[in-house]
Short mmCIF file of C-alpha atoms and ligand atoms in Angstrom, two decimals:
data_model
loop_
_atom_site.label_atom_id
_atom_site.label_comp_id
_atom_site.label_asym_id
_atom_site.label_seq_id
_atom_site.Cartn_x
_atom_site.Cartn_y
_atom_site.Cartn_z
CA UNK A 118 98.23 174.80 81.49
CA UNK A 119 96.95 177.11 84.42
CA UNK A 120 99.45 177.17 87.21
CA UNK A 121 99.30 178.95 90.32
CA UNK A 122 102.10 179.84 92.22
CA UNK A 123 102.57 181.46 95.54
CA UNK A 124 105.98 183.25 96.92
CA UNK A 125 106.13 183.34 100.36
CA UNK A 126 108.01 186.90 102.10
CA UNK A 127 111.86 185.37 102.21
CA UNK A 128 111.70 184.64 98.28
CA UNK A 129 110.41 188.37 97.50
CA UNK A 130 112.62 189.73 100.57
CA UNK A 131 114.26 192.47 98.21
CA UNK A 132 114.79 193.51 94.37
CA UNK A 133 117.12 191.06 93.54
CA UNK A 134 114.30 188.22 94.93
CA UNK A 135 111.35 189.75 93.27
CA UNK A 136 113.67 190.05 89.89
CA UNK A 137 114.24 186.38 90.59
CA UNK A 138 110.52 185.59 90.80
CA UNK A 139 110.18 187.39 87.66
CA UNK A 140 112.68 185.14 85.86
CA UNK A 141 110.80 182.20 87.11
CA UNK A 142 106.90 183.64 86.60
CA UNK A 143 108.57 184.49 82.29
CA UNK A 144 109.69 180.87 82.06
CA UNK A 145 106.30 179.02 82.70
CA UNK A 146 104.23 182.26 80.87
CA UNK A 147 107.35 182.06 77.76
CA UNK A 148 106.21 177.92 77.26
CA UNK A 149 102.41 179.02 76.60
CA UNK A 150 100.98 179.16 80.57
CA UNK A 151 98.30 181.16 82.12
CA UNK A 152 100.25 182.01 85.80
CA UNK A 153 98.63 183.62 88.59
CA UNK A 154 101.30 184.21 90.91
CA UNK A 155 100.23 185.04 94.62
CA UNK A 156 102.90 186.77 96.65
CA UNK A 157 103.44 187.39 100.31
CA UNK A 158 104.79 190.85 102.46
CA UNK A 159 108.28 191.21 101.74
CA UNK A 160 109.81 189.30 104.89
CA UNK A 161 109.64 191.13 108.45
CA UNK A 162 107.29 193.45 106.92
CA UNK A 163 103.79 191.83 108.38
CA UNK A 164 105.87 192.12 112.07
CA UNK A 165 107.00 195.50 111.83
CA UNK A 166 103.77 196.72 110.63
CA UNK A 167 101.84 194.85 114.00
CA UNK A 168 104.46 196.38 115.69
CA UNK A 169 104.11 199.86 115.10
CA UNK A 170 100.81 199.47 115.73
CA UNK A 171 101.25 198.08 119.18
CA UNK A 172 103.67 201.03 120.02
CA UNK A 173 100.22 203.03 119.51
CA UNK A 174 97.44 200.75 122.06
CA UNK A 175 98.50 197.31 123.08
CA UNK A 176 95.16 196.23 121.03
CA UNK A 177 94.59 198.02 118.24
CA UNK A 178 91.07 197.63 116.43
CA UNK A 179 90.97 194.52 114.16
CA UNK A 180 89.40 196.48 111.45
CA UNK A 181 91.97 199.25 111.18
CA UNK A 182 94.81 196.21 111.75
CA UNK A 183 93.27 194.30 108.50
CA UNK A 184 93.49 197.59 106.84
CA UNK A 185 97.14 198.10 107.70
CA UNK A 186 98.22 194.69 107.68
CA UNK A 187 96.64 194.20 103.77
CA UNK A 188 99.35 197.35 102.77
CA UNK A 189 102.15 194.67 102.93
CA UNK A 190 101.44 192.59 100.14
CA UNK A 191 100.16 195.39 97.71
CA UNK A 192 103.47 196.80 97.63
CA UNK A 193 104.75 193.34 96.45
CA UNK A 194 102.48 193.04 94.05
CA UNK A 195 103.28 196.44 92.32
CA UNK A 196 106.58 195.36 92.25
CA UNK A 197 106.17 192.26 91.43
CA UNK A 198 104.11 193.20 88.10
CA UNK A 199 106.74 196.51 87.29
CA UNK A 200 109.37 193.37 87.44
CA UNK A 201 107.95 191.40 84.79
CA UNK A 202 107.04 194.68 82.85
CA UNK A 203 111.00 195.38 83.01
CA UNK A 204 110.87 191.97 81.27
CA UNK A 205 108.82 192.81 78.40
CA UNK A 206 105.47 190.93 79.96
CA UNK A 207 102.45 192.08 80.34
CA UNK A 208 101.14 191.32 84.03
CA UNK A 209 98.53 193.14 86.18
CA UNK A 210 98.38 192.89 89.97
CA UNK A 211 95.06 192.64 92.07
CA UNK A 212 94.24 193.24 95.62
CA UNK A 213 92.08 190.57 97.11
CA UNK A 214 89.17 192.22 96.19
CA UNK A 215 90.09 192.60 92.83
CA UNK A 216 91.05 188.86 92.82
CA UNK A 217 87.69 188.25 93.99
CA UNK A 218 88.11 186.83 97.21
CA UNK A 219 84.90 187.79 99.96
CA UNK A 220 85.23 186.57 103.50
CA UNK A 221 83.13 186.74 106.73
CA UNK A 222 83.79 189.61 108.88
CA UNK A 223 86.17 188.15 111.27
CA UNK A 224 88.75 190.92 111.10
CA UNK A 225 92.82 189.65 111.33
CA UNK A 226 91.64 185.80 111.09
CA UNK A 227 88.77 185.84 108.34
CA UNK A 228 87.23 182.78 106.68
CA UNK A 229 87.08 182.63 102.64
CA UNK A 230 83.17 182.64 101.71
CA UNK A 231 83.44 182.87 98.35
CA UNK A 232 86.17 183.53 95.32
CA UNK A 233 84.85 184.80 92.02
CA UNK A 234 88.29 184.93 89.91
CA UNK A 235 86.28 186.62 86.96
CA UNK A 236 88.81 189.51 86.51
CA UNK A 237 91.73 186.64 87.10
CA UNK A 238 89.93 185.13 84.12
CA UNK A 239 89.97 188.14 81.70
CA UNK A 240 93.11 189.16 82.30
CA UNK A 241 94.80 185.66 81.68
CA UNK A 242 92.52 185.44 78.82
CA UNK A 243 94.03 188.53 77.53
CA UNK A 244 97.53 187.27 77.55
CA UNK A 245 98.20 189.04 81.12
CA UNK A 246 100.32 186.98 84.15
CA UNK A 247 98.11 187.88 86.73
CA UNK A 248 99.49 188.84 90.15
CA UNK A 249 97.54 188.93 93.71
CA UNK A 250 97.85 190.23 97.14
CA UNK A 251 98.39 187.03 99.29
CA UNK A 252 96.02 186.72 102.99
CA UNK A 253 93.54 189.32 102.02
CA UNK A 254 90.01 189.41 101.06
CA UNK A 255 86.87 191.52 101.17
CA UNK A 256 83.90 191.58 103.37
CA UNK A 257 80.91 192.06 101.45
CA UNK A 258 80.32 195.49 103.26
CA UNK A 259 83.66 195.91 101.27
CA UNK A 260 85.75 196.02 104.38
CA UNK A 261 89.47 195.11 104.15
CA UNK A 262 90.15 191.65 105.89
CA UNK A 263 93.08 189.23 106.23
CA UNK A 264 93.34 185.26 106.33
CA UNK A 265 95.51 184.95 109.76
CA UNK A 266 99.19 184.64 109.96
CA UNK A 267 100.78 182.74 106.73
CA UNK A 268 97.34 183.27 105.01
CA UNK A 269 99.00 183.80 101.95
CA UNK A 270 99.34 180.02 101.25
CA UNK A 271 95.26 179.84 101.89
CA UNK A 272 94.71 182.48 98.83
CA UNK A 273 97.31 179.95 96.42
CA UNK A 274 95.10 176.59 97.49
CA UNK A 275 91.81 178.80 97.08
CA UNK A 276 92.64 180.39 94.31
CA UNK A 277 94.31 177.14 92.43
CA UNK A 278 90.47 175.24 93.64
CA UNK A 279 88.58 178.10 92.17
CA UNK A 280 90.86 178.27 88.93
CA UNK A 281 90.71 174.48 88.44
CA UNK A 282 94.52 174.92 88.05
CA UNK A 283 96.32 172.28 86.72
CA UNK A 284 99.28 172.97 88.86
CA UNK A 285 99.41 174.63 92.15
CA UNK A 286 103.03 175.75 93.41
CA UNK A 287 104.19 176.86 97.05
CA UNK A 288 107.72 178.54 96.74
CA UNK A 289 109.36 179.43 99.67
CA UNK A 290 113.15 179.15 101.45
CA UNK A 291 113.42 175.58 101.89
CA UNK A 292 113.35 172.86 99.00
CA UNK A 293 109.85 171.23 100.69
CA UNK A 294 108.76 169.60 103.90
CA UNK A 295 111.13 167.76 105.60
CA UNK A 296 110.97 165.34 108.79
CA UNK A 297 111.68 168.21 111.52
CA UNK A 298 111.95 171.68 110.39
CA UNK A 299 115.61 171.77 108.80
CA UNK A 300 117.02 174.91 110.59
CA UNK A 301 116.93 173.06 113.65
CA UNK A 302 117.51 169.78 112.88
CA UNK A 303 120.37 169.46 110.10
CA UNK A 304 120.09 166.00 108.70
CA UNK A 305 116.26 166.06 108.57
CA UNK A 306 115.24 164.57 105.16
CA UNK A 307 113.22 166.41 102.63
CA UNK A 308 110.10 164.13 102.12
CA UNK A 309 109.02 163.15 98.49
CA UNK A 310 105.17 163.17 99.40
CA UNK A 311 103.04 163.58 101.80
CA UNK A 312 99.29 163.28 103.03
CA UNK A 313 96.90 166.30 103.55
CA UNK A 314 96.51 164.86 106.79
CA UNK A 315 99.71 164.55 108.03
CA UNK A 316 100.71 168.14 106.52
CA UNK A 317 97.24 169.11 108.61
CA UNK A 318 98.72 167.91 111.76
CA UNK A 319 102.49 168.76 110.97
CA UNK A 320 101.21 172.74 110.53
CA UNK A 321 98.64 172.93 112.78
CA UNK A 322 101.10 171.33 115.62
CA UNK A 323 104.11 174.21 114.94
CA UNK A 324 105.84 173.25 111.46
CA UNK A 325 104.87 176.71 109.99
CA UNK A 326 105.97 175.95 106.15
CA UNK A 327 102.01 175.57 105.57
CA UNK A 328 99.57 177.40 106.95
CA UNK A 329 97.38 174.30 108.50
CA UNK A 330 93.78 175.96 107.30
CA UNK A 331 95.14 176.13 103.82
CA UNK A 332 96.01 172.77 104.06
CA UNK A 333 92.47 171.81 105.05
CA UNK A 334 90.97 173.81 102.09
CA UNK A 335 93.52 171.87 99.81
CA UNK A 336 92.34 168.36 101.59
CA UNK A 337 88.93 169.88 100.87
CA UNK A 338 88.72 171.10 97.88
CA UNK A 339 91.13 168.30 96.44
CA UNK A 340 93.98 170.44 95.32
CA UNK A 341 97.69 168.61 95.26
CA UNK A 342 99.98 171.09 95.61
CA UNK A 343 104.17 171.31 95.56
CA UNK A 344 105.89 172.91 98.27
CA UNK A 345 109.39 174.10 96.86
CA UNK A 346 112.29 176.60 96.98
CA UNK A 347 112.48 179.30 95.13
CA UNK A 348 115.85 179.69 95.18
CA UNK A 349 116.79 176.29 92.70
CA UNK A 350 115.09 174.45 90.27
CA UNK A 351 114.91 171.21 92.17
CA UNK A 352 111.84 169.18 92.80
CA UNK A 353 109.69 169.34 96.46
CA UNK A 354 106.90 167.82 98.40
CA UNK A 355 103.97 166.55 96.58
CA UNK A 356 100.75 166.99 99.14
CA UNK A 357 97.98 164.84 98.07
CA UNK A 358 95.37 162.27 99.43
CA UNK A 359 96.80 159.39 101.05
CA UNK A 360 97.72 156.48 99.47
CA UNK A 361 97.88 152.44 101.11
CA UNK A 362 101.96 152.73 100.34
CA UNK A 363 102.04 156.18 102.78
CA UNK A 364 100.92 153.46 105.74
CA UNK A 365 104.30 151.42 105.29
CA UNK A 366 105.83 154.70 106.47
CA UNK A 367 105.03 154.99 110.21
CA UNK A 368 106.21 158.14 111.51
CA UNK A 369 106.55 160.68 108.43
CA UNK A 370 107.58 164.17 110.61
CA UNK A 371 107.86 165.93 113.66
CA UNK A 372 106.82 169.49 115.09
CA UNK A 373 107.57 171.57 117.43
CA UNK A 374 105.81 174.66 118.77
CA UNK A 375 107.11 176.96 121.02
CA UNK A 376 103.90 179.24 120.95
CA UNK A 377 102.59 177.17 123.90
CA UNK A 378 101.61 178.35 127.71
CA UNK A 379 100.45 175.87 130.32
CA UNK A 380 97.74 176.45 132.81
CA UNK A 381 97.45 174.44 135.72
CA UNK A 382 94.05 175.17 138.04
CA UNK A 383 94.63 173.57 141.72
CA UNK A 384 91.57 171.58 143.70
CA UNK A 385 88.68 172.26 141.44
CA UNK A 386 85.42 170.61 143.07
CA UNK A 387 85.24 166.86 141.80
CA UNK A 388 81.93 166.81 140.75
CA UNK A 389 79.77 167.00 137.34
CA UNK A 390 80.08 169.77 135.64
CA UNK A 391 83.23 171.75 137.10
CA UNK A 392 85.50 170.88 133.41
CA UNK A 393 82.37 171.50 131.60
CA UNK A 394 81.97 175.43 133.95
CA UNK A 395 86.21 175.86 132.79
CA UNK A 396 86.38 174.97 129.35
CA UNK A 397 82.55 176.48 128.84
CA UNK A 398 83.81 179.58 129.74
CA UNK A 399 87.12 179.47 128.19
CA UNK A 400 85.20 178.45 124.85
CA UNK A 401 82.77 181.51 124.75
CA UNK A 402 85.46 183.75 125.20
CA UNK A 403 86.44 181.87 122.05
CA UNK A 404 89.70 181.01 123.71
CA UNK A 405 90.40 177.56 122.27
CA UNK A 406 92.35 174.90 124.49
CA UNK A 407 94.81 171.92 123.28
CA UNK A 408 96.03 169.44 125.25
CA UNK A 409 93.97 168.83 129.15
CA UNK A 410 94.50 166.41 131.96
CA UNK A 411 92.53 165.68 134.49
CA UNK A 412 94.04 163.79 138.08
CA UNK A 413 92.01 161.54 139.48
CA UNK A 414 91.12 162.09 142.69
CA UNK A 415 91.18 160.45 146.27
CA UNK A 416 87.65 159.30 147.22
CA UNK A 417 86.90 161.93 150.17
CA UNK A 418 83.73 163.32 151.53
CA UNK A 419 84.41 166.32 148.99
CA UNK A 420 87.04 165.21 146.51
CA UNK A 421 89.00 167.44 144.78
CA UNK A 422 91.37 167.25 141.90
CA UNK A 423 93.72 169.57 139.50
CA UNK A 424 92.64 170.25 135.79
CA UNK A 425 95.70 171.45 133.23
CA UNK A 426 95.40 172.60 129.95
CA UNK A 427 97.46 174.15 127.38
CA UNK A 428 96.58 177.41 125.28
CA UNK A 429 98.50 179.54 122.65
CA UNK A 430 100.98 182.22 124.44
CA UNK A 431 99.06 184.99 123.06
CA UNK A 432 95.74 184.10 124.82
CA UNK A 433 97.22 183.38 128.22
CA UNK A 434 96.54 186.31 129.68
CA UNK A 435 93.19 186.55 128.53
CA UNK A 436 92.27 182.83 130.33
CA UNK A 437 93.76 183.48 133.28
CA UNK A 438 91.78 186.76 134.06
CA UNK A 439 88.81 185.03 132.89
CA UNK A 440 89.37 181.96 135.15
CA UNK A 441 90.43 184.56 138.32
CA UNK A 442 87.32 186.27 136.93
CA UNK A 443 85.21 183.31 138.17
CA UNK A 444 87.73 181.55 140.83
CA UNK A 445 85.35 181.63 143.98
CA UNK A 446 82.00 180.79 141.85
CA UNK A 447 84.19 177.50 140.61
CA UNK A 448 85.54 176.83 143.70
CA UNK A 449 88.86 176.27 142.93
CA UNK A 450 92.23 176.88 145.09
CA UNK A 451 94.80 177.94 143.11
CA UNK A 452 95.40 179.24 139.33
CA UNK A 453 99.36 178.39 137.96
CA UNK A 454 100.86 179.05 134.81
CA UNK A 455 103.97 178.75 132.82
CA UNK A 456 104.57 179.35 129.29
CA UNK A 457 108.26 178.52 129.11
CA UNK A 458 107.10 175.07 127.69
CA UNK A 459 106.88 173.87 123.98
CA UNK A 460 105.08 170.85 122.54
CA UNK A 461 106.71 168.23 120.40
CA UNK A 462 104.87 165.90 118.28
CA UNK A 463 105.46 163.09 115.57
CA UNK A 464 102.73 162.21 112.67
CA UNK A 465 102.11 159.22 111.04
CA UNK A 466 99.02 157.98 109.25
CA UNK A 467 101.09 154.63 109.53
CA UNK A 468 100.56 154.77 113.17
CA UNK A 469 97.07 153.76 112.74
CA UNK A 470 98.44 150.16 112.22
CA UNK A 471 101.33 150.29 114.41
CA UNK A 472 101.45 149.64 118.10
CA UNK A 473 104.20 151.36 120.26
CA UNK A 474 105.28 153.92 118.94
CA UNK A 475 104.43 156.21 121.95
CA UNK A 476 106.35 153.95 124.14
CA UNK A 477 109.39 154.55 121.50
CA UNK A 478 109.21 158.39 121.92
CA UNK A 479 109.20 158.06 125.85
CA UNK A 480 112.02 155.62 125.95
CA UNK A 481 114.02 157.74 124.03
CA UNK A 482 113.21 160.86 125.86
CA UNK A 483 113.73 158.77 129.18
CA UNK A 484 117.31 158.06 127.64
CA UNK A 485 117.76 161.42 127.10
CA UNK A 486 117.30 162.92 130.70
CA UNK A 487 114.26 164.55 129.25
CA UNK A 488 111.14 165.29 131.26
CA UNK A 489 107.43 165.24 129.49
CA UNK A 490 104.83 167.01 131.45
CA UNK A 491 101.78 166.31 129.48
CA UNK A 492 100.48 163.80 126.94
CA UNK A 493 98.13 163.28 124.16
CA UNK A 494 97.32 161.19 121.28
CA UNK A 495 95.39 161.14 118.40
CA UNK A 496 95.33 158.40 115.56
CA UNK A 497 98.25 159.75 114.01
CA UNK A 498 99.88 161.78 116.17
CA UNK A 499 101.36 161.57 119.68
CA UNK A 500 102.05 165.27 121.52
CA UNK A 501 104.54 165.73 124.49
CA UNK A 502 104.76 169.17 126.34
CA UNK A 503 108.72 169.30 127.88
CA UNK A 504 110.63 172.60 129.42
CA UNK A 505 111.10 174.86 126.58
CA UNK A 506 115.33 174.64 127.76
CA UNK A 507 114.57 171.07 126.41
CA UNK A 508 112.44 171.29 123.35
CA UNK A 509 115.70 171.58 120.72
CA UNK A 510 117.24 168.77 121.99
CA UNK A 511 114.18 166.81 122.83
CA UNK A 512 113.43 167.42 118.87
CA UNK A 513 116.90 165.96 118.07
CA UNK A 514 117.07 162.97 120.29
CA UNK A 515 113.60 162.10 118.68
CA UNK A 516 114.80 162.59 115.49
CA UNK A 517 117.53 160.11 115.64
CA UNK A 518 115.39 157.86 117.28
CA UNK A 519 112.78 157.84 114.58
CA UNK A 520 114.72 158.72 111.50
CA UNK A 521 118.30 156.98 112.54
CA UNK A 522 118.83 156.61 108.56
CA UNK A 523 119.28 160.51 108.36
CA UNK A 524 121.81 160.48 111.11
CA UNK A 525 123.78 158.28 109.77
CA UNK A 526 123.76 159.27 106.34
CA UNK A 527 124.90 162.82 108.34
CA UNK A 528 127.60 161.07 109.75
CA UNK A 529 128.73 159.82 106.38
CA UNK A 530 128.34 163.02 104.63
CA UNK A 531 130.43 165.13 107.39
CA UNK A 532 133.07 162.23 107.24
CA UNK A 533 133.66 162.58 104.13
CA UNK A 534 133.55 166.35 104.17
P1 ADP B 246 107.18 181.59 103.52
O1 ADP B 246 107.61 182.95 103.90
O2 ADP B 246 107.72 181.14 102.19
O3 ADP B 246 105.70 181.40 103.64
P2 ADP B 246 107.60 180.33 106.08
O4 ADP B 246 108.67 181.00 106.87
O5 ADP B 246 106.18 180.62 106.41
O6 ADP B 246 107.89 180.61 104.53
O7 ADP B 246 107.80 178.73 106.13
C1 ADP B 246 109.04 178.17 105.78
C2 ADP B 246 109.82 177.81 107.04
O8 ADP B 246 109.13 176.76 107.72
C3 ADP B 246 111.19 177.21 106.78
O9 ADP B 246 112.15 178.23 106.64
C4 ADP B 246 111.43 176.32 107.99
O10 ADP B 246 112.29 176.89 108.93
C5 ADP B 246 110.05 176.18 108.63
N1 ADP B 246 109.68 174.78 108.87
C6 ADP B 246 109.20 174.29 110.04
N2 ADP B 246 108.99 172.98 109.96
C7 ADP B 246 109.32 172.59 108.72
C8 ADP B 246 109.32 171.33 108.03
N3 ADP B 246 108.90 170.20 108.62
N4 ADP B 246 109.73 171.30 106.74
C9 ADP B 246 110.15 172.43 106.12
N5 ADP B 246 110.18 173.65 106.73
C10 ADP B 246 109.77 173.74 108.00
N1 LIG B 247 102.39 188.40 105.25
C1 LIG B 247 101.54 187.53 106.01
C2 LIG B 247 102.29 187.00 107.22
O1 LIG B 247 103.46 187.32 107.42
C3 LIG B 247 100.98 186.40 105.19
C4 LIG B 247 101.99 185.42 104.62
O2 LIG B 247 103.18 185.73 104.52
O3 LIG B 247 101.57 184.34 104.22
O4 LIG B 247 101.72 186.28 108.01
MG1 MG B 248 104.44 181.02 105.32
#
């Protein structure tokens, strides 16, 4: 069998973790496998590298980032082979280059273009576990990139498509995905299975245990792959193509994402083309926008109304100087922001057959005391944006409401306890 497995930066946090991974990588090589093991930066290391370099210029080059950014997983590979050498195996670790990985040029957030695993090949052909530099790649004017934040899960799924593996692994510090992330919400149940698209929507709306565009590549490319700990031998989440029996299930998880900034723009001109002027120029600034509402407005001789949107903390800034940037050309009154919010959502690819489930999530919120400042909806998802004082609780409360099973099993367990 060819199995690919990736270890994320908590499960190669120190010596003792990487010796660990070692045990595990000799156990599947020992029964006969070809492994090619991708690891990420030991944990905190990808941060503290960004943040020396914003102690130098608030934004440093991309290029120069990639290049310093890519130094954090070739120092677990190193040590990640020298492990397994301690062990008596042969294993030889490759850079993303090496691995054969080319992207576009898009420096700290490149695309994959192309992987061309023929050293991979020969070096599992000659007996070797193979180990590579997670959420790098090359450019093919051989320039250093990386994959965006958690990219390190895209170069397992890519890797594992190219390979044809017949097993693709995700190790990391929980034992899979579970209904709300579990180190907020105790009694949230680890799921058996799960669909690409509701992993898709689960990631890309804040549950960070898979990086959402590796999850598209895997719904892509067709590669199921097991999300599991590291840290026991226990089974995790199968993520695969959905299945009719996934429907009976109606709400499989919820997310939460804290990384959110509202902006609210006051009396823009009621009249074609003023959204298309805002999210125009927000869009070729390449600044992309979630959630929007639009007011309707009172029919006056020149009717105004108030557009919000929501946008990723980090690019907050950037809007709001653009939109200032082109306040009196727009016509607009006043610019507000806040990013002290967070949005919540619950997935479901059984809500496509279900009525009323939004009305569920407000109720309960409503019971709650709990506020919602903005909705949206998709076919299998419903988003709320609340206070960020709220978004832990709000979480809970829709927890219980959804999954009441896993409170009461709770209950049960602590009773007994
Ligand atoms: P790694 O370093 O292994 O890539 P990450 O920190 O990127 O691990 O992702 C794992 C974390 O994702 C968990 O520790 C957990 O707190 C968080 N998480 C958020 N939502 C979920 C969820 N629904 N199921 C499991 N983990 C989740
Ligand atoms: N080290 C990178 C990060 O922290 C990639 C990864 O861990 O997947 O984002
Ligand atoms: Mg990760």
């Amino acid at each position: 069998m060819l199995v690919v497995q990736k270890y994320g930066g908590t499960s190669v946090a120190n010596l003792e973790r990487i010796k660990n991974v070692a045990s595990r990588i000799a156990e599947y090589w020992e029964r006969g496998d070809q492994v090619v093991v991708v690891v990420s930066a030991m944990s905190g290391v990808t941060d503290s590298l960004i943040k020396m370099a914003h102690g130098l210029l608030p934004s440093p080059n991309r290029r120069e980032m990639d290049v310093l950014l890519a130094t954090g997983e070739q120092t677990t590979i190193a040590l990640t082979a020298i492990a397994l050498h301690a062990l008596g195996i042969p294993a030889t670790s490759m850079t993303g280059a090496q691995a054969g990985i080319t992207t576009d040029g898009a420096h700290t957030r490149a695309k994959i273009r192309n992987v061309s695993p023929v050293r991979i090949r020969q070096c599992l052909n000659a007996g070797h576990v193979v180990i590579v530099a997670g959420f790098q790649g090359q450019t093919d004017d051989d320039d250093i990139t990386t994959l965006g934040r958690g990219g390190s899960d895209l170069t397992a799924i890519a890797l594992a498509a190219a390979l044809k593996a017949d097993l693709c692994q995700i190790y990391t510090d929980v034992e899979g995905v579970y209904t709300a992330d579990p180190r907020i919400v105790p009694n949230a149940q680890k799921l058996d299975e799960i669909s690409y698209d509701e992993m898709l929507e689960l990631a890309s709306l804040g549950a960070k245990v898979m990086q959402s565009r590796s999850v598209e590549f895997a719904k892509k490319f067709e590669v199921i792959f097991e999300v599991r700990s590291s840290m026991n031998k226990k089974p995790g989440t199968i993520v695969k193509e959905e299945t009719k029996s996934m429907e009976d299930v109606i709400i499989r998880g919820i997310s939460m994402d804290k990384n959110q900034a509202k902006v609210t723009l006051a009396q823009v001109p009621d009249r074609p083309g003023s959204a298309a002027r805002v999210f125009g120029a927000l869009g070729d600034a390449n600044l992309s926008v979630d959630m929007i509402i639009q007011n309707g407005s009172p029919k006056t001789a020149e009717p105004c109304t108030d557009i919000s949107f929501t946008i990723e903390k980090p690019f907050l800034k950037r809007a709001t100087d653009l939109l200032l940037g082109i306040k009196n050309d727009l016509g607009f009154n006043g610019l507000a922001h806040d990013d002290q919010i967070a949005k919540i959502s619950i997935v479901g690819v059984g809500m496509k057959s279900h009525s009323g489930v939004a009305a569920q999530m407000f109720r309960a919120l409503a019971e709650a005391g709990i506020n919602i400042q903005m909705i949206s909806t998709s076919e299998i998802k419903v988003s709320i944006i609340v206070d960020i004082e709220n978004a832990d609780t709000a979480l809970k409360v829709l927890h219980a409401a959804f999954f009441p099973e896993a409170a009461k099993a709770d209950k049960i367990a602590t009773a007994k306890n």
